[in-house]
């Protein structure tokens, strides 16, 4: 056996005892594969789970927790699941996904009585949550606007960069967050919008900007929309938190509605991960507003052509849950109430965190905690301060200082406030 | 405002439609396979028959949710402690381990030595796409050889995944069997290191599989040329009725200690079609390599869909880890496979009794869900128009769509096409 190893074995065909030959020839293939860096967001939860400390707090991933720090399955979801269990059919969905789910989803983004929906001007397909919707759009953008780039806000959800990079769409930045005020750098943002070449593609967070929680005001959105008109820019909205931000889905869609009123033909990624708690089901929708029905049919078909070689057709279970809930007025009302409860709890935690920090006599301003909106608070802490929080207090968050408010409870808000105070004073 | 800052496209208020930046987008052609069902649905004829998509049908022509799947689902629903949080990027750990065991064998040394990197993915399609993207980034050869013919979606999956696609001879129209010489020649002349797509069993669309002896020759050739095998296993258990028999080709390759890719799907063998459940396993030469490979697979997956859907994988894991449920599954699986084999025999007999010209023995020699009838596209079009038979234009029929009641109608159609259309 050893002699076979040393003897070298290129090119000769052995009998079936040739295990040795195959092994030594193929070790060369993956030598160059480097271990990949951990995902900055999902890696936080991995580290948290590995920590044995009884005081540990996870304010990393944006997944909702109740006041006991437990994940939540909404009542409306449990009821929907009861109804669909024993479903006689697990057949393939069409490539574009569940028609019923998509119809209901468009109403949420575009409005119940939207003319665009009535006129069938919207090309829409079910997608693999928000990530899948963005990726499908990025691939579509690459194929049909091959010379375009995507303007991405600074900062943004880290995976946005990965998505457009893997779609081979070049990226540009536009300024967004103002570190000094922990608010919106509106002036710089408008400058970047004006200075971008006409007809540029922009990624906008419809509400509850991730990771900063900083959203433009209604007046600011109107100015942005107007400038987009002037420049002929394309607006792609990533809406991952509709309902979750203010508690009112209609209100959270305001930015989109402003753009639609101004006649923009937008693109939109929607996700049910947070607002219906369907995280692991991967349910979402990609829509592209077109000039007319004919164009919408063409665009939808092309989106399907991109989905087919990626996953053929999207998963049915989560889509069924969504269409069951949104298609039943009672279940839909229950959902609206449960979304509002989640949003209210988070708003309550923002207030509590800020008050705790102020009570501790922190010299810094923590006003931004209650001004920001949605699941995340951009604390303004440095990576080094975050590292101290993790090492000394077993508090887990992403190193950009982003706190997932959903992970804050009445039980841990005091501990969290004290820890933050200690590393920032 | 200054004229030079006004955009090219007209932009006044809400009454004027904006020009779309996607105005030039043309309508895409229908997917040839899924488009068949679209056409079928539009047909009002009471005798219409859908032999297009490979989705199993009962004798009554109905889709089937396996009993064991119903039971597993009920268990999940009743467990109120279950949550729907994000799975890890690589998917459900139990599911991954059990899937690797299923295809590679519980006693596989590759598994025991931790040399297998497995990620949950979106059925077979998703497994293939993730594998392709990984190869395009990390492998020194960018060409994949796919059999001629193959599933229509394969070239697009590998192409969009970043590989260039070449073909190797596979199907012999003259014998309606395997062109073994052509296969050996084409793989023999492929550049060393090239990737080779192999259908683990029940080749789609032809139903023509190599014999075990032929597989052994293929294995030797592939290893001697250091070609990288990429198995597509979409029908394990569904072809012969035995999970182990249908995995023989894959296990043969893993037994020689070499590396390979395997894409698994649970769409057909567990009837989980729309749940999109599958797994990609990469068998590596060492545990260290497997670990690094897994970490890189995550970087492919994250910008595609972040993490895979939980429901279908939970059902599969529930079944595979429970001895009773697993047994029940193997019985239901064999029943599906047996029904299809029975349809093959019935169709063959029906054509024989009609005296349909030609040799139709390939119907019973081929294996799995599909039969490559050998009918040409004109004959297929004729059968659709005159007999309301829906199938892909390459002459492929899904045996799963047949029942004892509908075999005579199909036999009539084939007979008419064979005698009236060139």
PDB file of C-alpha atoms in Angstrom, chain A residues 10-20 22-23 25-39 41-42 46 61-65 71-73 77-78 81-82 84-95 128-129 131-133 135 137 139-141 143-146 157 159 162-163 165-166 198-199 201 226 228-234 260-265 271 273-274 277-282 288-291 294-295 297-299 301-302 305-318 321, chain B residues 1 4-9 11-14 16-31 33-34 53-57 63-65 69-70 73-74 76-77 79-89 113 115 122-123 125-127 129 133-135 137-140 151 153 156-157 160 192-193 216 219-221 223-228 255-259 261 265 267-268 270-276 282-285 289 292-293 295-296 298-312 315:
ATOM      1  CA  UNK A  10      -0.712   9.582 -12.641  1.00  0.00           C
ATOM      2  CA  UNK A  11      -2.448   8.335 -15.690  1.00  0.00           C
ATOM      3  CA  UNK A  12      -2.633   4.637 -14.966  1.00  0.00           C
ATOM      4  CA  UNK A  13      -5.942   2.875 -14.569  1.00  0.00           C
ATOM      5  CA  UNK A  14      -6.018   0.633 -11.533  1.00  0.00           C
ATOM      6  CA  UNK A  15      -8.477  -1.997 -10.585  1.00  0.00           C
ATOM      7  CA  UNK A  16     -11.029  -1.208  -7.950  1.00  0.00           C
ATOM      8  CA  UNK A  17      -8.404  -1.314  -5.210  1.00  0.00           C
ATOM      9  CA  UNK A  18      -7.318   2.050  -6.473  1.00  0.00           C
ATOM     10  CA  UNK A  19      -8.476   3.996  -3.440  1.00  0.00           C
ATOM     11  CA  UNK A  20      -4.973   5.176  -2.807  1.00  0.00           C
ATOM     12  CA  UNK A  22      -7.702   8.542  -6.242  1.00  0.00           C
ATOM     13  CA  UNK A  23      -7.005   9.991  -2.810  1.00  0.00           C
ATOM     14  CA  UNK A  25      -4.579  12.789  -6.861  1.00  0.00           C
ATOM     15  CA  UNK A  26      -7.499  14.766  -5.539  1.00  0.00           C
ATOM     16  CA  UNK A  27      -6.044  16.344  -2.403  1.00  0.00           C
ATOM     17  CA  UNK A  28      -4.676  19.085  -4.624  1.00  0.00           C
ATOM     18  CA  UNK A  29      -8.065  20.440  -5.620  1.00  0.00           C
ATOM     19  CA  UNK A  30      -9.111  22.335  -2.513  1.00  0.00           C
ATOM     20  CA  UNK A  31      -5.784  23.296  -0.998  1.00  0.00           C
ATOM     21  CA  UNK A  32      -6.335  26.877  -1.937  1.00  0.00           C
ATOM     22  CA  UNK A  33      -9.751  27.124  -0.279  1.00  0.00           C
ATOM     23  CA  UNK A  34      -9.411  29.572   2.571  1.00  0.00           C
ATOM     24  CA  UNK A  35     -11.663  29.365   5.584  1.00  0.00           C
ATOM     25  CA  UNK A  36     -14.305  31.978   5.046  1.00  0.00           C
ATOM     26  CA  UNK A  37     -14.797  34.779   7.545  1.00  0.00           C
ATOM     27  CA  UNK A  38     -17.830  34.380   9.756  1.00  0.00           C
ATOM     28  CA  UNK A  39     -20.894  36.310   8.699  1.00  0.00           C
ATOM     29  CA  UNK A  41     -24.393  39.270  11.776  1.00  0.00           C
ATOM     30  CA  UNK A  42     -25.236  35.590  11.947  1.00  0.00           C
ATOM     31  CA  UNK A  46     -23.291  31.563  16.990  1.00  0.00           C
ATOM     32  CA  UNK A  61     -29.682  39.347  15.065  1.00  0.00           C
ATOM     33  CA  UNK A  62     -32.850  41.186  14.246  1.00  0.00           C
ATOM     34  CA  UNK A  63     -35.283  38.510  15.311  1.00  0.00           C
ATOM     35  CA  UNK A  64     -38.127  39.560  17.567  1.00  0.00           C
ATOM     36  CA  UNK A  65     -38.235  38.438  21.186  1.00  0.00           C
ATOM     37  CA  UNK A  71     -38.986  33.935  20.178  1.00  0.00           C
ATOM     38  CA  UNK A  72     -42.609  34.392  19.243  1.00  0.00           C
ATOM     39  CA  UNK A  73     -44.885  32.570  16.879  1.00  0.00           C
ATOM     40  CA  UNK A  77     -49.668  32.148  12.223  1.00  0.00           C
ATOM     41  CA  UNK A  78     -50.455  29.227  14.519  1.00  0.00           C
ATOM     42  CA  UNK A  81     -50.876  26.524  10.251  1.00  0.00           C
ATOM     43  CA  UNK A  82     -53.643  24.561  11.950  1.00  0.00           C
ATOM     44  CA  UNK A  84     -53.387  24.256   6.351  1.00  0.00           C
ATOM     45  CA  UNK A  85     -52.005  21.134   8.057  1.00  0.00           C
ATOM     46  CA  UNK A  86     -53.323  18.074   6.279  1.00  0.00           C
ATOM     47  CA  UNK A  87     -53.200  20.107   3.109  1.00  0.00           C
ATOM     48  CA  UNK A  88     -53.695  17.710   0.228  1.00  0.00           C
ATOM     49  CA  UNK A  89     -51.202  19.335  -1.973  1.00  0.00           C
ATOM     50  CA  UNK A  90     -47.488  19.962  -1.865  1.00  0.00           C
ATOM     51  CA  UNK A  91     -47.157  20.385  -5.601  1.00  0.00           C
ATOM     52  CA  UNK A  92     -44.773  22.806  -7.207  1.00  0.00           C
ATOM     53  CA  UNK A  93     -45.894  26.400  -7.140  1.00  0.00           C
ATOM     54  CA  UNK A  94     -45.587  28.207 -10.465  1.00  0.00           C
ATOM     55  CA  UNK A  95     -42.154  29.775 -10.979  1.00  0.00           C
ATOM     56  CA  UNK A 128     -37.079  33.930  -0.836  1.00  0.00           C
ATOM     57  CA  UNK A 129     -37.778  36.578   1.750  1.00  0.00           C
ATOM     58  CA  UNK A 131     -32.699  38.528   0.533  1.00  0.00           C
ATOM     59  CA  UNK A 132     -34.131  36.539  -2.333  1.00  0.00           C
ATOM     60  CA  UNK A 133     -36.150  39.495  -3.584  1.00  0.00           C
ATOM     61  CA  UNK A 135     -30.961  39.107  -5.298  1.00  0.00           C
ATOM     62  CA  UNK A 137     -33.763  42.156  -8.675  1.00  0.00           C
ATOM     63  CA  UNK A 139     -29.715  39.659 -11.273  1.00  0.00           C
ATOM     64  CA  UNK A 140     -32.505  41.252 -13.322  1.00  0.00           C
ATOM     65  CA  UNK A 141     -30.786  44.619 -13.184  1.00  0.00           C
ATOM     66  CA  UNK A 143     -29.223  41.325 -17.262  1.00  0.00           C
ATOM     67  CA  UNK A 144     -31.386  44.185 -18.467  1.00  0.00           C
ATOM     68  CA  UNK A 145     -29.466  47.271 -17.411  1.00  0.00           C
ATOM     69  CA  UNK A 146     -25.979  45.844 -17.733  1.00  0.00           C
ATOM     70  CA  UNK A 157     -27.388  45.898   5.972  1.00  0.00           C
ATOM     71  CA  UNK A 159     -25.624  41.541   3.028  1.00  0.00           C
ATOM     72  CA  UNK A 162     -22.834  40.738  -0.989  1.00  0.00           C
ATOM     73  CA  UNK A 163     -26.049  40.500  -3.004  1.00  0.00           C
ATOM     74  CA  UNK A 165     -21.593  41.926  -5.751  1.00  0.00           C
ATOM     75  CA  UNK A 166     -22.603  38.337  -6.485  1.00  0.00           C
ATOM     76  CA  UNK A 198     -28.975  60.742 -14.482  1.00  0.00           C
ATOM     77  CA  UNK A 199     -30.872  57.499 -14.415  1.00  0.00           C
ATOM     78  CA  UNK A 201     -30.274  53.006  -9.592  1.00  0.00           C
ATOM     79  CA  UNK A 226     -38.713  65.148  -6.382  1.00  0.00           C
ATOM     80  CA  UNK A 228     -35.291  61.498  -8.220  1.00  0.00           C
ATOM     81  CA  UNK A 229     -37.748  62.802 -10.782  1.00  0.00           C
ATOM     82  CA  UNK A 230     -35.398  65.550 -11.811  1.00  0.00           C
ATOM     83  CA  UNK A 231     -32.560  63.102 -12.232  1.00  0.00           C
ATOM     84  CA  UNK A 232     -34.599  60.248 -13.688  1.00  0.00           C
ATOM     85  CA  UNK A 233     -33.236  57.886 -11.048  1.00  0.00           C
ATOM     86  CA  UNK A 234     -34.628  54.407 -10.413  1.00  0.00           C
ATOM     87  CA  UNK A 260     -45.831  56.354  -6.509  1.00  0.00           C
ATOM     88  CA  UNK A 261     -47.817  59.604  -6.278  1.00  0.00           C
ATOM     89  CA  UNK A 262     -44.969  61.287  -8.081  1.00  0.00           C
ATOM     90  CA  UNK A 263     -45.242  58.750 -10.869  1.00  0.00           C
ATOM     91  CA  UNK A 264     -42.044  56.830 -10.214  1.00  0.00           C
ATOM     92  CA  UNK A 265     -41.836  53.296 -11.587  1.00  0.00           C
ATOM     93  CA  UNK A 271     -40.288  40.378   3.518  1.00  0.00           C
ATOM     94  CA  UNK A 273     -39.652  37.470   8.146  1.00  0.00           C
ATOM     95  CA  UNK A 274     -40.144  40.015  10.906  1.00  0.00           C
ATOM     96  CA  UNK A 277     -42.456  36.224  12.355  1.00  0.00           C
ATOM     97  CA  UNK A 278     -41.985  33.835   9.466  1.00  0.00           C
ATOM     98  CA  UNK A 279     -38.194  34.087   9.482  1.00  0.00           C
ATOM     99  CA  UNK A 280     -37.256  30.527   8.628  1.00  0.00           C
ATOM    100  CA  UNK A 281     -40.033  30.095   6.088  1.00  0.00           C
ATOM    101  CA  UNK A 282     -38.344  32.509   3.692  1.00  0.00           C
ATOM    102  CA  UNK A 288     -41.333  46.009 -10.402  1.00  0.00           C
ATOM    103  CA  UNK A 289     -43.776  48.712 -11.487  1.00  0.00           C
ATOM    104  CA  UNK A 290     -44.094  48.911 -15.263  1.00  0.00           C
ATOM    105  CA  UNK A 291     -45.663  51.270 -17.765  1.00  0.00           C
ATOM    106  CA  UNK A 294     -47.887  44.165 -21.452  1.00  0.00           C
ATOM    107  CA  UNK A 295     -44.571  45.283 -20.043  1.00  0.00           C
ATOM    108  CA  UNK A 297     -46.038  40.423 -18.267  1.00  0.00           C
ATOM    109  CA  UNK A 298     -42.680  40.624 -20.028  1.00  0.00           C
ATOM    110  CA  UNK A 299     -40.802  41.634 -16.903  1.00  0.00           C
ATOM    111  CA  UNK A 301     -41.547  36.305 -17.312  1.00  0.00           C
ATOM    112  CA  UNK A 302     -37.954  37.439 -17.273  1.00  0.00           C
ATOM    113  CA  UNK A 305     -36.291  32.984 -16.041  1.00  0.00           C
ATOM    114  CA  UNK A 306     -33.847  34.120 -13.381  1.00  0.00           C
ATOM    115  CA  UNK A 307     -35.565  32.198 -10.599  1.00  0.00           C
ATOM    116  CA  UNK A 308     -35.736  28.935 -12.533  1.00  0.00           C
ATOM    117  CA  UNK A 309     -31.962  28.283 -12.592  1.00  0.00           C
ATOM    118  CA  UNK A 310     -31.670  29.322  -8.955  1.00  0.00           C
ATOM    119  CA  UNK A 311     -34.383  27.285  -7.252  1.00  0.00           C
ATOM    120  CA  UNK A 312     -37.005  26.521  -9.949  1.00  0.00           C
ATOM    121  CA  UNK A 313     -39.990  27.683  -7.880  1.00  0.00           C
ATOM    122  CA  UNK A 314     -40.348  29.094  -4.364  1.00  0.00           C
ATOM    123  CA  UNK A 315     -41.388  27.191  -1.199  1.00  0.00           C
ATOM    124  CA  UNK A 316     -45.102  26.750  -0.697  1.00  0.00           C
ATOM    125  CA  UNK A 317     -45.534  26.523   3.069  1.00  0.00           C
ATOM    126  CA  UNK A 318     -44.756  30.056   4.148  1.00  0.00           C
ATOM    127  CA  UNK A 321     -49.504  30.865   5.766  1.00  0.00           C
TER     128      UNK A 321
ATOM    129  CA  UNK B   1     -34.097  74.680 -12.083  1.00  0.00           C
ATOM    130  CA  UNK B   4     -28.888  70.660 -17.710  1.00  0.00           C
ATOM    131  CA  UNK B   5     -30.072  69.009 -14.539  1.00  0.00           C
ATOM    132  CA  UNK B   6     -33.360  67.885 -16.043  1.00  0.00           C
ATOM    133  CA  UNK B   7     -33.318  64.176 -16.717  1.00  0.00           C
ATOM    134  CA  UNK B   8     -33.642  62.635 -20.130  1.00  0.00           C
ATOM    135  CA  UNK B   9     -37.010  61.030 -19.477  1.00  0.00           C
ATOM    136  CA  UNK B  11     -40.994  63.719 -15.554  1.00  0.00           C
ATOM    137  CA  UNK B  12     -44.056  65.815 -14.900  1.00  0.00           C
ATOM    138  CA  UNK B  13     -46.655  64.837 -12.304  1.00  0.00           C
ATOM    139  CA  UNK B  14     -48.791  61.817 -11.708  1.00  0.00           C
ATOM    140  CA  UNK B  16     -47.973  61.280 -17.170  1.00  0.00           C
ATOM    141  CA  UNK B  17     -46.492  57.824 -17.070  1.00  0.00           C
ATOM    142  CA  UNK B  18     -42.726  57.731 -16.673  1.00  0.00           C
ATOM    143  CA  UNK B  19     -40.679  55.888 -19.210  1.00  0.00           C
ATOM    144  CA  UNK B  20     -39.578  52.631 -17.734  1.00  0.00           C
ATOM    145  CA  UNK B  21     -35.913  51.808 -17.614  1.00  0.00           C
ATOM    146  CA  UNK B  22     -37.012  48.287 -18.522  1.00  0.00           C
ATOM    147  CA  UNK B  23     -38.955  49.262 -21.606  1.00  0.00           C
ATOM    148  CA  UNK B  24     -36.690  47.148 -23.771  1.00  0.00           C
ATOM    149  CA  UNK B  25     -37.383  43.952 -21.859  1.00  0.00           C
ATOM    150  CA  UNK B  26     -38.903  41.388 -24.215  1.00  0.00           C
ATOM    151  CA  UNK B  27     -41.199  38.636 -23.216  1.00  0.00           C
ATOM    152  CA  UNK B  28     -39.326  35.483 -22.321  1.00  0.00           C
ATOM    153  CA  UNK B  29     -40.269  32.174 -23.904  1.00  0.00           C
ATOM    154  CA  UNK B  30     -42.254  29.790 -21.720  1.00  0.00           C
ATOM    155  CA  UNK B  31     -40.167  27.317 -19.781  1.00  0.00           C
ATOM    156  CA  UNK B  33     -41.220  21.893 -19.113  1.00  0.00           C
ATOM    157  CA  UNK B  34     -43.347  24.022 -16.800  1.00  0.00           C
ATOM    158  CA  UNK B  53     -43.864  17.684 -15.368  1.00  0.00           C
ATOM    159  CA  UNK B  54     -42.375  14.864 -13.393  1.00  0.00           C
ATOM    160  CA  UNK B  55     -44.733  14.977 -10.471  1.00  0.00           C
ATOM    161  CA  UNK B  56     -46.156  11.713  -9.187  1.00  0.00           C
ATOM    162  CA  UNK B  57     -49.840  10.946  -9.636  1.00  0.00           C
ATOM    163  CA  UNK B  63     -51.198  14.308  -6.490  1.00  0.00           C
ATOM    164  CA  UNK B  64     -50.069  12.380  -3.455  1.00  0.00           C
ATOM    165  CA  UNK B  65     -49.007  13.558  -0.036  1.00  0.00           C
ATOM    166  CA  UNK B  69     -45.329  13.135   5.529  1.00  0.00           C
ATOM    167  CA  UNK B  70     -48.771  13.922   6.926  1.00  0.00           C
ATOM    168  CA  UNK B  73     -46.302  17.457   9.642  1.00  0.00           C
ATOM    169  CA  UNK B  74     -48.905  16.821  12.312  1.00  0.00           C
ATOM    170  CA  UNK B  76     -44.590  19.511  13.918  1.00  0.00           C
ATOM    171  CA  UNK B  77     -47.868  21.405  14.131  1.00  0.00           C
ATOM    172  CA  UNK B  79     -45.385  20.759  18.975  1.00  0.00           C
ATOM    173  CA  UNK B  80     -46.122  24.209  20.320  1.00  0.00           C
ATOM    174  CA  UNK B  81     -42.540  24.680  21.378  1.00  0.00           C
ATOM    175  CA  UNK B  82     -41.500  24.849  17.758  1.00  0.00           C
ATOM    176  CA  UNK B  83     -40.523  28.223  16.465  1.00  0.00           C
ATOM    177  CA  UNK B  84     -39.886  29.541  13.004  1.00  0.00           C
ATOM    178  CA  UNK B  85     -36.608  31.305  13.540  1.00  0.00           C
ATOM    179  CA  UNK B  86     -33.963  31.519  10.891  1.00  0.00           C
ATOM    180  CA  UNK B  87     -32.129  28.314  10.252  1.00  0.00           C
ATOM    181  CA  UNK B  88     -28.351  28.609  10.114  1.00  0.00           C
ATOM    182  CA  UNK B  89     -27.062  29.464   6.653  1.00  0.00           C
ATOM    183  CA  UNK B 113     -14.124  10.647   8.866  1.00  0.00           C
ATOM    184  CA  UNK B 115     -15.024  14.517   5.197  1.00  0.00           C
ATOM    185  CA  UNK B 122     -33.642  24.523  -2.346  1.00  0.00           C
ATOM    186  CA  UNK B 123     -34.342  21.062  -3.692  1.00  0.00           C
ATOM    187  CA  UNK B 125     -32.122  22.955  -8.444  1.00  0.00           C
ATOM    188  CA  UNK B 126     -30.800  24.909  -5.485  1.00  0.00           C
ATOM    189  CA  UNK B 127     -28.193  22.248  -4.663  1.00  0.00           C
ATOM    190  CA  UNK B 129     -26.779  26.083  -8.336  1.00  0.00           C
ATOM    191  CA  UNK B 133     -21.284  28.864  -7.853  1.00  0.00           C
ATOM    192  CA  UNK B 134     -18.822  27.259  -5.458  1.00  0.00           C
ATOM    193  CA  UNK B 135     -16.963  25.605  -8.329  1.00  0.00           C
ATOM    194  CA  UNK B 137     -15.139  30.535  -7.412  1.00  0.00           C
ATOM    195  CA  UNK B 138     -12.845  27.863  -6.033  1.00  0.00           C
ATOM    196  CA  UNK B 139     -12.119  25.280  -8.685  1.00  0.00           C
ATOM    197  CA  UNK B 140      -9.436  25.579 -11.315  1.00  0.00           C
ATOM    198  CA  UNK B 151     -32.835  17.946 -17.846  1.00  0.00           C
ATOM    199  CA  UNK B 153     -32.711  23.362 -16.661  1.00  0.00           C
ATOM    200  CA  UNK B 156     -29.001  27.316 -17.308  1.00  0.00           C
ATOM    201  CA  UNK B 157     -28.230  26.389 -13.720  1.00  0.00           C
ATOM    202  CA  UNK B 160     -25.738  31.254 -14.486  1.00  0.00           C
ATOM    203  CA  UNK B 192      -8.075  16.639 -16.858  1.00  0.00           C
ATOM    204  CA  UNK B 193      -9.919  18.053 -13.890  1.00  0.00           C
ATOM    205  CA  UNK B 216     -17.439   0.833 -12.672  1.00  0.00           C
ATOM    206  CA  UNK B 219     -15.632   5.476 -12.380  1.00  0.00           C
ATOM    207  CA  UNK B 220     -12.234   4.211 -13.417  1.00  0.00           C
ATOM    208  CA  UNK B 221     -12.104   6.543 -16.380  1.00  0.00           C
ATOM    209  CA  UNK B 223     -10.606   8.827 -11.594  1.00  0.00           C
ATOM    210  CA  UNK B 224      -7.825   8.139 -14.026  1.00  0.00           C
ATOM    211  CA  UNK B 225      -8.380  11.492 -15.688  1.00  0.00           C
ATOM    212  CA  UNK B 226      -8.944  13.254 -12.364  1.00  0.00           C
ATOM    213  CA  UNK B 227     -12.317  14.478 -13.559  1.00  0.00           C
ATOM    214  CA  UNK B 228     -14.572  15.793 -10.806  1.00  0.00           C
ATOM    215  CA  UNK B 255     -15.813   4.094  -1.798  1.00  0.00           C
ATOM    216  CA  UNK B 256     -12.692   4.720  -3.838  1.00  0.00           C
ATOM    217  CA  UNK B 257     -11.774   7.572  -1.499  1.00  0.00           C
ATOM    218  CA  UNK B 258     -12.035  10.261  -4.134  1.00  0.00           C
ATOM    219  CA  UNK B 259     -13.921  13.542  -4.016  1.00  0.00           C
ATOM    220  CA  UNK B 261     -20.365  16.535  -5.339  1.00  0.00           C
ATOM    221  CA  UNK B 265     -33.753  16.301  -3.911  1.00  0.00           C
ATOM    222  CA  UNK B 267     -39.224  16.540  -4.287  1.00  0.00           C
ATOM    223  CA  UNK B 268     -40.208  13.194  -5.771  1.00  0.00           C
ATOM    224  CA  UNK B 270     -40.899  12.228  -0.413  1.00  0.00           C
ATOM    225  CA  UNK B 271     -43.479  14.058  -2.498  1.00  0.00           C
ATOM    226  CA  UNK B 272     -42.315  17.358  -1.056  1.00  0.00           C
ATOM    227  CA  UNK B 273     -42.163  19.156  -4.398  1.00  0.00           C
ATOM    228  CA  UNK B 274     -43.306  22.619  -3.443  1.00  0.00           C
ATOM    229  CA  UNK B 275     -41.496  22.663  -0.119  1.00  0.00           C
ATOM    230  CA  UNK B 276     -38.163  22.842  -1.978  1.00  0.00           C
ATOM    231  CA  UNK B 282     -19.313  17.784  -1.114  1.00  0.00           C
ATOM    232  CA  UNK B 283     -17.185  14.757  -0.282  1.00  0.00           C
ATOM    233  CA  UNK B 284     -13.652  15.963   0.391  1.00  0.00           C
ATOM    234  CA  UNK B 285     -10.341  14.296   0.961  1.00  0.00           C
ATOM    235  CA  UNK B 289     -10.906  20.627   3.754  1.00  0.00           C
ATOM    236  CA  UNK B 292     -13.206  25.094   4.948  1.00  0.00           C
ATOM    237  CA  UNK B 293     -15.427  24.165   2.027  1.00  0.00           C
ATOM    238  CA  UNK B 295     -17.491  27.924   5.335  1.00  0.00           C
ATOM    239  CA  UNK B 296     -17.179  29.013   1.717  1.00  0.00           C
ATOM    240  CA  UNK B 298     -22.062  29.874   3.319  1.00  0.00           C
ATOM    241  CA  UNK B 299     -20.684  32.821   1.369  1.00  0.00           C
ATOM    242  CA  UNK B 300     -22.459  31.572  -1.733  1.00  0.00           C
ATOM    243  CA  UNK B 301     -25.736  31.057   0.060  1.00  0.00           C
ATOM    244  CA  UNK B 302     -25.978  34.208   2.154  1.00  0.00           C
ATOM    245  CA  UNK B 303     -26.291  36.629  -0.828  1.00  0.00           C
ATOM    246  CA  UNK B 304     -28.727  34.310  -2.554  1.00  0.00           C
ATOM    247  CA  UNK B 305     -31.378  33.736   0.106  1.00  0.00           C
ATOM    248  CA  UNK B 306     -29.572  33.998   3.477  1.00  0.00           C
ATOM    249  CA  UNK B 307     -30.756  30.663   4.878  1.00  0.00           C
ATOM    250  CA  UNK B 308     -33.012  27.855   3.617  1.00  0.00           C
ATOM    251  CA  UNK B 309     -36.737  27.310   4.341  1.00  0.00           C
ATOM    252  CA  UNK B 310     -37.411  25.368   7.523  1.00  0.00           C
ATOM    253  CA  UNK B 311     -40.658  23.525   6.934  1.00  0.00           C
ATOM    254  CA  UNK B 312     -39.786  20.846   4.403  1.00  0.00           C
ATOM    255  CA  UNK B 315     -40.530  17.082   7.832  1.00  0.00           C
TER     256      UNK B 315
END
